[in-house]
PDB file of C-alpha atoms in Angstrom:
ATOM      1  CA  MET A   1      72.856  82.333  75.015  1.00  0.00           C
ATOM      2  CA  SER A   2      76.385  81.758  76.316  1.00  0.00           C
ATOM      3  CA  SER A   3      77.018  80.679  79.903  1.00  0.00           C
ATOM      4  CA  ASN A   4      79.952  83.093  79.983  1.00  0.00           C
ATOM      5  CA  PRO A   5      78.852  85.973  82.294  1.00  0.00           C
ATOM      6  CA  ALA A   6      80.823  88.517  80.263  1.00  0.00           C
ATOM      7  CA  ALA A   7      78.858  87.521  77.130  1.00  0.00           C
ATOM      8  CA  ARG A   8      75.504  88.328  78.748  1.00  0.00           C
ATOM      9  CA  PRO A   9      74.155  91.866  78.428  1.00  0.00           C
ATOM     10  CA  ARG A  10      74.784  94.238  81.324  1.00  0.00           C
ATOM     11  CA  PRO A  11      71.771  94.277  83.621  1.00  0.00           C
ATOM     12  CA  SER A  12      69.973  97.366  84.843  1.00  0.00           C
ATOM     13  CA  VAL A  13      71.165  97.888  88.439  1.00  0.00           C
ATOM     14  CA  VAL A  14      69.302  99.893  91.079  1.00  0.00           C
ATOM     15  CA  LEU A  15      69.434 100.233  94.838  1.00  0.00           C
ATOM     16  CA  ARG A  16      66.422 100.309  97.131  1.00  0.00           C
ATOM     17  CA  GLU A  17      65.681 100.156 100.846  1.00  0.00           C
ATOM     18  CA  VAL A  18      66.142  96.714 102.418  1.00  0.00           C
ATOM     19  CA  ARG A  19      62.893  94.809 102.962  1.00  0.00           C
ATOM     20  CA  GLY A  20      62.317  91.908 105.349  1.00  0.00           C
ATOM     21  CA  GLY A  21      61.843  89.545 102.425  1.00  0.00           C
ATOM     22  CA  ASP A  22      65.376  90.329 101.226  1.00  0.00           C
ATOM     23  CA  LEU A  23      67.026  88.743 104.265  1.00  0.00           C
ATOM     24  CA  PRO A  24      66.436  85.086 103.321  1.00  0.00           C
ATOM     25  CA  LEU A  25      67.953  85.845  99.912  1.00  0.00           C
ATOM     26  CA  PHE A  26      70.956  87.566 101.530  1.00  0.00           C
ATOM     27  CA  TYR A  27      71.397  84.555 103.799  1.00  0.00           C
ATOM     28  CA  ALA A  28      71.428  82.163 100.843  1.00  0.00           C
ATOM     29  CA  GLN A  29      73.837  84.380  98.894  1.00  0.00           C
ATOM     30  CA  MET A  30      76.157  84.831 101.868  1.00  0.00           C
ATOM     31  CA  SER A  31      76.201  81.077 102.549  1.00  0.00           C
ATOM     32  CA  ASP A  32      77.712  80.210  99.171  1.00  0.00           C
ATOM     33  CA  PRO A  33      81.118  78.623 100.012  1.00  0.00           C
ATOM     34  CA  GLU A  34      82.990  80.102  97.024  1.00  0.00           C
ATOM     35  CA  SER A  35      81.630  83.592  97.684  1.00  0.00           C
ATOM     36  CA  VAL A  36      82.513  83.320 101.365  1.00  0.00           C
ATOM     37  CA  ARG A  37      86.050  82.155 100.513  1.00  0.00           C
ATOM     38  CA  MET A  38      86.560  85.019  98.074  1.00  0.00           C
ATOM     39  CA  ALA A  39      85.213  87.645 100.474  1.00  0.00           C
ATOM     40  CA  ALA A  40      87.441  86.096 103.177  1.00  0.00           C
ATOM     41  CA  PHE A  41      86.330  88.363 106.028  1.00  0.00           C
ATOM     42  CA  GLY A  42      82.963  87.312 107.320  1.00  0.00           C
ATOM     43  CA  PRO A  43      81.279  85.470 110.140  1.00  0.00           C
ATOM     44  CA  GLU A  44      82.897  82.522 111.837  1.00  0.00           C
ATOM     45  CA  ASP A  45      80.073  80.259 110.669  1.00  0.00           C
ATOM     46  CA  PRO A  46      78.174  81.591 107.624  1.00  0.00           C
ATOM     47  CA  ALA A  47      75.574  78.829 108.068  1.00  0.00           C
ATOM     48  CA  ASP A  48      74.594  80.054 111.570  1.00  0.00           C
ATOM     49  CA  ARG A  49      71.172  81.530 110.795  1.00  0.00           C
ATOM     50  CA  ALA A  50      70.592  82.851 114.333  1.00  0.00           C
ATOM     51  CA  ARG A  51      73.864  84.784 114.212  1.00  0.00           C
ATOM     52  CA  PHE A  52      73.005  86.056 110.714  1.00  0.00           C
ATOM     53  CA  ASP A  53      69.595  87.282 111.914  1.00  0.00           C
ATOM     54  CA  ALA A  54      71.100  88.984 114.991  1.00  0.00           C
ATOM     55  CA  HIS A  55      73.760  90.653 112.820  1.00  0.00           C
ATOM     56  CA  TRP A  56      71.147  92.007 110.398  1.00  0.00           C
ATOM     57  CA  ALA A  57      68.920  93.201 113.235  1.00  0.00           C
ATOM     58  CA  ARG A  58      71.879  95.276 114.509  1.00  0.00           C
ATOM     59  CA  ILE A  59      72.684  96.618 111.034  1.00  0.00           C
ATOM     60  CA  LEU A  60      69.110  97.598 110.270  1.00  0.00           C
ATOM     61  CA  SER A  61      68.741  99.420 113.595  1.00  0.00           C
ATOM     62  CA  SER A  62      72.040 101.290 113.182  1.00  0.00           C
ATOM     63  CA  ASP A  63      72.778 104.491 111.284  1.00  0.00           C
ATOM     64  CA  ALA A  64      74.367 102.520 108.440  1.00  0.00           C
ATOM     65  CA  VAL A  65      73.152 103.318 104.946  1.00  0.00           C
ATOM     66  CA  ILE A  66      72.266  99.913 103.573  1.00  0.00           C
ATOM     67  CA  ARG A  67      70.554  99.133 100.307  1.00  0.00           C
ATOM     68  CA  THR A  68      69.385  96.056  98.460  1.00  0.00           C
ATOM     69  CA  VAL A  69      70.988  95.638  95.042  1.00  0.00           C
ATOM     70  CA  LEU A  70      68.594  94.747  92.229  1.00  0.00           C
ATOM     71  CA  ALA A  71      69.748  93.604  88.793  1.00  0.00           C
ATOM     72  CA  ASP A  72      66.958  93.605  86.222  1.00  0.00           C
ATOM     73  CA  GLY A  73      64.526  93.642  89.157  1.00  0.00           C
ATOM     74  CA  GLU A  74      66.064  90.589  90.906  1.00  0.00           C
ATOM     75  CA  VAL A  75      67.568  90.834  94.415  1.00  0.00           C
ATOM     76  CA  VAL A  76      71.244  90.035  93.855  1.00  0.00           C
ATOM     77  CA  GLY A  77      72.929  91.486  96.939  1.00  0.00           C
ATOM     78  CA  HIS A  78      73.392  94.458  99.183  1.00  0.00           C
ATOM     79  CA  ALA A  79      75.690  97.446  99.650  1.00  0.00           C
ATOM     80  CA  SER A  80      76.279  99.665 102.653  1.00  0.00           C
ATOM     81  CA  VAL A  81      78.207 102.475 104.259  1.00  0.00           C
ATOM     82  CA  TYR A  82      78.757 102.170 107.999  1.00  0.00           C
ATOM     83  CA  GLY A  83      80.976 103.295 110.865  1.00  0.00           C
ATOM     84  CA  PRO A  84      81.959 106.495 112.656  1.00  0.00           C
ATOM     85  CA  PRO A  85      82.010 109.692 110.541  1.00  0.00           C
ATOM     86  CA  ASP A  86      85.773 109.819 109.886  1.00  0.00           C
ATOM     87  CA  GLU A  87      86.016 106.056 109.413  1.00  0.00           C
ATOM     88  CA  ARG A  88      83.001 105.373 107.207  1.00  0.00           C
ATOM     89  CA  GLU A  89      83.534 102.146 105.295  1.00  0.00           C
ATOM     90  CA  VAL A  90      81.807 100.602 102.295  1.00  0.00           C
ATOM     91  CA  THR A  91      80.935  96.981 101.899  1.00  0.00           C
ATOM     92  CA  TYR A  92      78.952  95.104  99.295  1.00  0.00           C
ATOM     93  CA  TRP A  93      77.916  91.584  98.392  1.00  0.00           C
ATOM     94  CA  VAL A  94      76.776  90.386  94.998  1.00  0.00           C
ATOM     95  CA  ASP A  95      75.499  86.885  94.335  1.00  0.00           C
ATOM     96  CA  ARG A  96      78.170  84.846  92.545  1.00  0.00           C
ATOM     97  CA  ALA A  97      75.810  84.160  89.620  1.00  0.00           C
ATOM     98  CA  HIS A  98      76.110  87.872  88.781  1.00  0.00           C
ATOM     99  CA  TRP A  99      79.884  88.314  89.081  1.00  0.00           C
ATOM    100  CA  GLY A 100      81.647  89.724  86.039  1.00  0.00           C
ATOM    101  CA  ARG A 101      78.613  91.582  84.697  1.00  0.00           C
ATOM    102  CA  GLY A 102      79.245  95.063  86.130  1.00  0.00           C
ATOM    103  CA  VAL A 103      76.646  94.665  88.894  1.00  0.00           C
ATOM    104  CA  ALA A 104      79.020  95.367  91.795  1.00  0.00           C
ATOM    105  CA  THR A 105      80.517  98.395  90.041  1.00  0.00           C
ATOM    106  CA  ALA A 106      77.089  99.843  89.240  1.00  0.00           C
ATOM    107  CA  ALA A 107      75.826  99.183  92.778  1.00  0.00           C
ATOM    108  CA  LEU A 108      78.874 100.702  94.474  1.00  0.00           C
ATOM    109  CA  SER A 109      78.774 103.718  92.125  1.00  0.00           C
ATOM    110  CA  ALA A 110      75.133 104.296  93.055  1.00  0.00           C
ATOM    111  CA  LEU A 111      75.928 103.899  96.752  1.00  0.00           C
ATOM    112  CA  VAL A 112      78.804 106.403  96.785  1.00  0.00           C
ATOM    113  CA  ALA A 113      76.595 108.860  94.876  1.00  0.00           C
ATOM    114  CA  LEU A 114      73.846 108.343  97.462  1.00  0.00           C
ATOM    115  CA  VAL A 115      76.251 108.903 100.388  1.00  0.00           C
ATOM    116  CA  PRO A 116      78.350 111.985  99.577  1.00  0.00           C
ATOM    117  CA  VAL A 117      80.262 111.830 102.905  1.00  0.00           C
ATOM    118  CA  ARG A 118      84.010 111.565 102.399  1.00  0.00           C
ATOM    119  CA  PRO A 119      86.398 110.025 103.083  1.00  0.00           C
ATOM    120  CA  LEU A 120      85.094 106.497 102.567  1.00  0.00           C
ATOM    121  CA  HIS A 121      87.270 103.511 103.395  1.00  0.00           C
ATOM    122  CA  ALA A 122      87.305  99.961 102.051  1.00  0.00           C
ATOM    123  CA  ARG A 123      89.274  96.754 102.511  1.00  0.00           C
ATOM    124  CA  ALA A 124      89.566  93.682 100.329  1.00  0.00           C
ATOM    125  CA  ALA A 125      91.499  90.450 100.437  1.00  0.00           C
ATOM    126  CA  ALA A 126      94.636  91.105  98.390  1.00  0.00           C
ATOM    127  CA  ASP A 127      93.852  88.170  96.099  1.00  0.00           C
ATOM    128  CA  ASN A 128      90.292  89.368  95.461  1.00  0.00           C
ATOM    129  CA  THR A 129      91.265  91.208  92.302  1.00  0.00           C
ATOM    130  CA  GLY A 130      87.646  91.547  91.175  1.00  0.00           C
ATOM    131  CA  SER A 131      86.644  93.468  94.291  1.00  0.00           C
ATOM    132  CA  ILE A 132      89.757  95.645  94.171  1.00  0.00           C
ATOM    133  CA  ARG A 133      88.989  96.456  90.529  1.00  0.00           C
ATOM    134  CA  VAL A 134      85.372  97.371  91.430  1.00  0.00           C
ATOM    135  CA  LEU A 135      86.560  99.719  94.177  1.00  0.00           C
ATOM    136  CA  GLN A 136      89.119 101.370  91.885  1.00  0.00           C
ATOM    137  CA  LYS A 137      86.525 101.849  89.117  1.00  0.00           C
ATOM    138  CA  CYS A 138      84.427 103.693  91.713  1.00  0.00           C
ATOM    139  CA  GLY A 139      87.265 106.098  92.542  1.00  0.00           C
ATOM    140  CA  PHE A 140      88.932 104.357  95.488  1.00  0.00           C
ATOM    141  CA  ASP A 141      92.734 104.425  95.605  1.00  0.00           C
ATOM    142  CA  ILE A 142      94.960 101.850  97.263  1.00  0.00           C
ATOM    143  CA  VAL A 143      96.521 103.581 100.263  1.00  0.00           C
ATOM    144  CA  GLY A 144      98.007 100.660 102.137  1.00  0.00           C
ATOM    145  CA  HIS A 145      98.270  96.999 102.928  1.00  0.00           C
ATOM    146  CA  ASP A 146      97.460  95.095 106.088  1.00  0.00           C
ATOM    147  CA  ARG A 147      97.045  91.568 107.381  1.00  0.00           C
ATOM    148  CA  GLY A 148      93.973  90.235 109.077  1.00  0.00           C
ATOM    149  CA  PHE A 149      92.487  86.961 110.202  1.00  0.00           C
ATOM    150  CA  ALA A 150      90.068  85.686 107.560  1.00  0.00           C
ATOM    151  CA  GLN A 151      87.455  83.444 109.139  1.00  0.00           C
ATOM    152  CA  ALA A 152      86.554  81.956 105.762  1.00  0.00           C
ATOM    153  CA  ARG A 153      90.114  80.820 105.186  1.00  0.00           C
ATOM    154  CA  GLY A 154      91.052  79.999 108.762  1.00  0.00           C
ATOM    155  CA  ARG A 155      94.257  82.023 108.664  1.00  0.00           C
ATOM    156  CA  GLU A 156      95.752  85.483 108.411  1.00  0.00           C
ATOM    157  CA  ILE A 157      95.830  86.878 104.895  1.00  0.00           C
ATOM    158  CA  ASP A 158      97.050  89.993 103.126  1.00  0.00           C
ATOM    159  CA  GLU A 159      94.498  92.703 102.511  1.00  0.00           C
ATOM    160  CA  VAL A 160      94.430  95.929 100.548  1.00  0.00           C
ATOM    161  CA  VAL A 161      93.290  99.179 102.183  1.00  0.00           C
ATOM    162  CA  LEU A 162      91.524 101.671  99.905  1.00  0.00           C
ATOM    163  CA  LEU A 163      90.249 105.221 100.271  1.00  0.00           C
ATOM    164  CA  LEU A 164      87.777 107.427  98.415  1.00  0.00           C
ATOM    165  CA  ALA A 165      89.071 110.868  99.347  1.00  0.00           C
ATOM    166  CA  PRO A 166      87.111 114.127  99.436  1.00  0.00           C
TER     167      PRO A 166
END
């Protein structure tokens, strides 16, 4: 079998409730330097496990809709909708080993179907063309541009603002 991700068959992608055993996998996935650089906007120190645990404790006790992403039964990331009603935002994370296989698109599609509230907002680093493409495939339109400080890059970068309208 080829090592080219695009040559591998598309996996079956489903969402399920987050389980405690998922968190160590999320931590490992979200500590990958290349993934962190590409995502750009994340914690100051992705290796700080105590901060990671505190962050997830807050998320799991909030009203955010958060799901574990499974590809062919394997935990490969998470996706969520969070924020105040008129500012609900989507976010997702897929393990780099699964990039380019349609996992993020399938997961985000399932999430926006699960959460029919609109509008939904999203942001992505302007150079993260893969994430922008995923969002657009799921119906989000680019509605603006902004600049923000990206912890992972140690500087301000351009970002794209997207919207999934009612």
